């Protein structure tokens, strides 16, 4: 059964749900927060795994939907990058203070006013840190592992090394003034091996309307289907 996707046959139902270890039940695969949502990841032509469904919290689901990229692992990195950006201030608390300082503040009468604030700030830091650091459990469907560790999320292009493809996308979007969402969609459709092609298409369409961009994506998809 696990080989069906490898032979290019479509599964009749929606994407298969990944196996969830008992200790992670009702937890987000991206950040380990309690969750009730699911991300349906649609595998494209260049995705090294089948379509699949992973449990996700509301926030990670929203972030993941924005950047499916070329695999669930690239998507995971993009979600982490976004969480780090969103919770930058919370994460900085751990850099500025130590737990000892927080505890000491509790017994210091001068710090009474700030004591409570610091305590809650420290809690927010711990939560943000745990969410960003959570690695997700290894993916498998019906007991068959999907990750053989041959897939690397780091990415090199034009002599530059990036920790993730989402970082490469945001780097080129910023430095070349490209539409980031458009470039993300292009990379999702053409695959990471044709990153340069995706950047070129994004550059050509720098002043194109959303309607034209939509057509460009549709043309690329049709072109690939015809191949
Ligand atoms: Zn989450």
Coordinates of C-alpha atoms and ligand atoms in Angstrom, one line a residue:
X1 CA 0.0 0.0 0.0
X2 CA 2.8 2.4 0.9
X3 CA 4.2 2.1 -2.6
X4 CA 1.1 3.3 -4.4
X5 CA 2.2 6.9 -4.7
X6 CA 5.7 5.9 -6.0
X7 CA 4.0 4.2 -9.0
X8 CA 2.2 7.4 -9.8
X9 CA -1.3 6.1 -8.9
X10 CA -3.6 8.5 -7.2
X11 CA -5.1 7.6 -3.8
X12 CA -8.9 7.7 -4.0
X13 CA -9.4 9.5 -0.8
X14 CA -7.8 12.7 0.5
X15 CA -4.1 12.8 1.5
X16 CA -3.2 10.1 4.0
X17 CA -2.8 11.3 7.6
X18 CA 0.7 10.8 9.0
X19 CA 1.2 8.5 12.0
X20 CA 1.0 10.3 15.3
X21 CA 2.9 8.8 18.2
X22 CA 0.9 8.4 21.4
X23 CA 2.9 11.0 23.3
X24 CA 2.2 13.6 20.5
X25 CA -1.6 13.1 20.1
X26 CA -3.5 16.3 19.7
X27 CA -0.2 18.2 19.2
X28 CA 0.9 20.4 16.3
X29 CA 3.5 18.7 14.2
X30 CA 5.2 22.1 13.6
X31 CA 5.3 23.5 17.2
X32 CA 3.9 20.9 19.6
X33 CA 1.1 23.3 20.8
X34 CA -2.2 21.6 21.5
X35 CA -4.1 21.6 18.2
X36 CA -7.4 20.7 16.5
X37 CA -6.6 21.6 12.8
X38 CA -5.0 19.7 10.0
X39 CA -2.8 20.8 7.1
X40 CA -3.5 19.0 3.9
X41 CA -0.2 19.1 2.0
X42 CA -0.7 18.6 -1.7
X43 CA 2.4 17.0 -3.3
X44 CA 3.4 18.6 -6.6
X45 CA 5.4 17.2 -9.4
X46 CA 8.7 18.0 -7.6
X47 CA 7.7 16.9 -4.1
X48 CA 9.8 14.0 -2.8
X49 CA 6.9 12.6 -0.8
X50 CA 3.2 11.8 -1.3
X51 CA 0.4 14.2 -0.4
X52 CA -0.2 14.0 3.3
X53 CA -2.2 15.4 6.2
X54 CA -0.4 16.6 9.4
X55 CA -2.0 17.9 12.6
X56 CA -1.4 21.6 13.0
X57 CA -2.3 24.4 15.4
X58 CA -4.3 27.3 14.0
X59 CA -1.3 29.6 13.7
X60 CA 1.1 27.1 12.1
X61 CA -1.7 26.0 9.7
X62 CA -2.1 29.6 8.5
X63 CA 1.7 30.0 8.1
X64 CA 2.1 26.7 6.4
X65 CA -0.6 27.4 3.9
X66 CA 1.2 30.5 2.8
X67 CA 4.5 28.6 2.0
X68 CA 4.0 25.0 0.9
X69 CA 7.3 25.4 -1.1
X70 CA 8.6 22.1 -2.5
X71 CA 8.2 19.6 0.4
X72 CA 6.7 19.4 3.9
X73 CA 10.2 19.8 5.3
X74 CA 10.8 23.1 3.5
X75 CA 7.3 24.2 4.6
X76 CA 8.3 23.3 8.2
X77 CA 11.4 25.5 8.0
X78 CA 9.3 28.3 6.6
X79 CA 6.9 28.0 9.5
X80 CA 9.8 28.1 12.0
X81 CA 11.3 31.2 10.3
X82 CA 7.9 32.9 10.6
X83 CA 7.4 31.9 14.2
X84 CA 10.8 33.3 15.0
X85 CA 9.9 36.5 13.3
X86 CA 6.5 36.8 15.0
X87 CA 7.8 36.0 18.5
X88 CA 11.1 37.9 18.1
X89 CA 10.4 40.0 21.2
X90 CA 9.4 37.0 23.3
X91 CA 12.5 35.2 22.3
X92 CA 14.7 38.2 23.1
X93 CA 13.6 38.0 26.7
X94 CA 15.8 34.9 27.1
X95 CA 18.8 36.8 25.7
X96 CA 18.3 39.8 28.0
X97 CA 17.5 38.1 31.2
X98 CA 18.4 34.8 32.9
X99 CA 16.0 32.7 34.9
X100 CA 18.0 33.6 38.1
X101 CA 17.3 37.3 37.5
X102 CA 13.7 36.6 37.1
X103 CA 13.5 34.6 40.3
X104 CA 15.5 37.1 42.3
X105 CA 13.2 39.9 41.2
X106 CA 10.4 38.1 43.0
X107 CA 12.1 38.7 46.4
X108 CA 13.3 42.1 45.7
X109 CA 10.8 44.7 47.1
X110 CA 12.0 47.3 44.6
X111 CA 11.1 44.9 41.8
X112 CA 7.6 44.1 43.0
X113 CA 5.9 46.1 40.3
X114 CA 8.0 44.4 37.6
X115 CA 8.1 41.0 39.3
X116 CA 4.7 39.9 37.9
X117 CA 5.5 41.3 34.5
X118 CA 8.8 39.5 34.4
X119 CA 7.3 36.2 35.4
X120 CA 4.7 36.3 32.7
X121 CA 7.3 37.5 30.2
X122 CA 9.5 34.6 31.1
X123 CA 6.7 32.2 30.6
X124 CA 6.0 33.7 27.1
X125 CA 9.7 33.3 26.3
X126 CA 9.7 29.6 27.3
X127 CA 6.6 28.9 25.2
X128 CA 8.0 30.7 22.2
X129 CA 11.4 28.9 22.6
X130 CA 9.7 25.5 22.9
X131 CA 7.6 26.1 19.8
X132 CA 10.5 27.2 17.6
X133 CA 12.8 24.4 18.8
X134 CA 10.3 21.6 18.4
X135 CA 11.5 19.4 15.5
X136 CA 8.3 17.5 14.8
X137 CA 8.3 13.7 14.9
X138 CA 9.7 11.7 12.0
X139 CA 7.0 11.4 9.3
X140 CA 5.5 8.0 8.4
X141 CA 2.3 6.8 6.9
X142 CA 0.9 3.4 8.1
X143 CA 4.2 2.7 9.7
X144 CA 6.3 3.4 6.5
X145 CA 8.8 6.1 7.1
X146 CA 8.9 9.0 4.6
X147 CA 12.1 10.6 5.6
X148 CA 15.2 8.7 4.6
X149 CA 17.3 11.8 5.6
X150 CA 18.5 12.2 2.0
X151 CA 16.5 15.4 1.6
X152 CA 18.3 18.5 2.7
X153 CA 16.3 21.6 3.6
X154 CA 19.4 23.8 3.2
X155 CA 19.7 25.4 -0.1
X156 CA 22.5 26.9 -2.3
X157 CA 22.0 29.2 -5.2
X158 CA 24.4 31.4 -7.2
X159 CA 27.2 30.8 -4.7
X160 CA 25.1 31.7 -1.7
X161 CA 24.2 29.2 1.1
X162 CA 20.8 29.4 2.8
X163 CA 19.5 27.4 5.8
X164 CA 16.2 27.0 4.0
X165 CA 14.6 27.7 0.7
X166 CA 12.2 30.1 2.4
X167 CA 15.2 32.2 3.4
X168 CA 16.5 32.1 -0.2
X169 CA 13.1 33.3 -1.4
X170 CA 12.9 36.2 1.1
X171 CA 16.5 37.1 0.3
X172 CA 15.9 37.4 -3.4
X173 CA 12.5 39.0 -3.0
X174 CA 14.0 41.8 -0.8
X175 CA 17.2 42.3 -2.8
X176 CA 15.5 42.3 -6.2
X177 CA 12.2 43.8 -5.2
X178 CA 10.2 40.8 -6.2
X179 CA 6.7 39.8 -5.2
X180 CA 7.5 37.2 -2.5
X181 CA 4.2 35.4 -2.6
X182 CA 4.5 35.1 -6.4
X183 CA 8.0 33.7 -6.1
X184 CA 6.9 31.2 -3.5
X185 CA 4.2 29.9 -5.8
X186 CA 6.6 29.7 -8.7
X187 CA 9.1 27.7 -6.7
X188 CA 6.3 25.4 -5.5
X189 CA 5.3 24.8 -9.1
X190 CA 8.8 24.4 -10.8
X191 CA 10.7 22.8 -7.9
X192 CA 13.9 23.9 -6.1
X193 CA 16.1 22.6 -8.9
X194 CA 14.7 25.4 -11.1
X195 CA 15.0 28.1 -8.6
X196 CA 16.9 30.3 -11.1
X197 CA 14.1 30.0 -13.6
X198 CA 11.5 30.9 -10.9
X199 CA 13.5 34.1 -10.1
X200 CA 13.7 35.0 -13.8
X201 CA 10.0 34.6 -14.2
X202 CA 9.4 36.7 -11.1
X203 CA 11.8 39.4 -12.4
X204 CA 10.1 39.6 -15.9
X205 CA 6.7 40.0 -14.1
X206 CA 7.9 42.6 -11.7
X207 CA 5.1 45.1 -12.7
X208 CA 2.6 42.5 -13.8
X209 CA -1.0 42.6 -12.4
X210 CA -2.2 39.8 -10.1
X211 CA -4.3 38.6 -13.0
X212 CA -1.3 38.2 -15.3
X213 CA 0.7 36.5 -12.5
X214 CA -2.1 34.0 -12.1
X215 CA -2.1 33.3 -15.8
X216 CA 1.7 32.8 -15.7
X217 CA 1.3 30.2 -13.0
X218 CA -1.5 28.5 -14.9
X219 CA 0.7 28.4 -18.0
X220 CA 3.6 26.9 -16.1
X221 CA 1.4 24.2 -14.6
X222 CA -0.1 23.4 -18.1
X223 CA 3.3 23.3 -19.7
X224 CA 4.5 20.8 -17.1
X225 CA 1.4 18.6 -17.5
X226 CA 2.0 18.5 -21.3
X227 CA 5.6 17.3 -20.8
Ligands
LIG1 ZN1 1.8 25.0 15.7

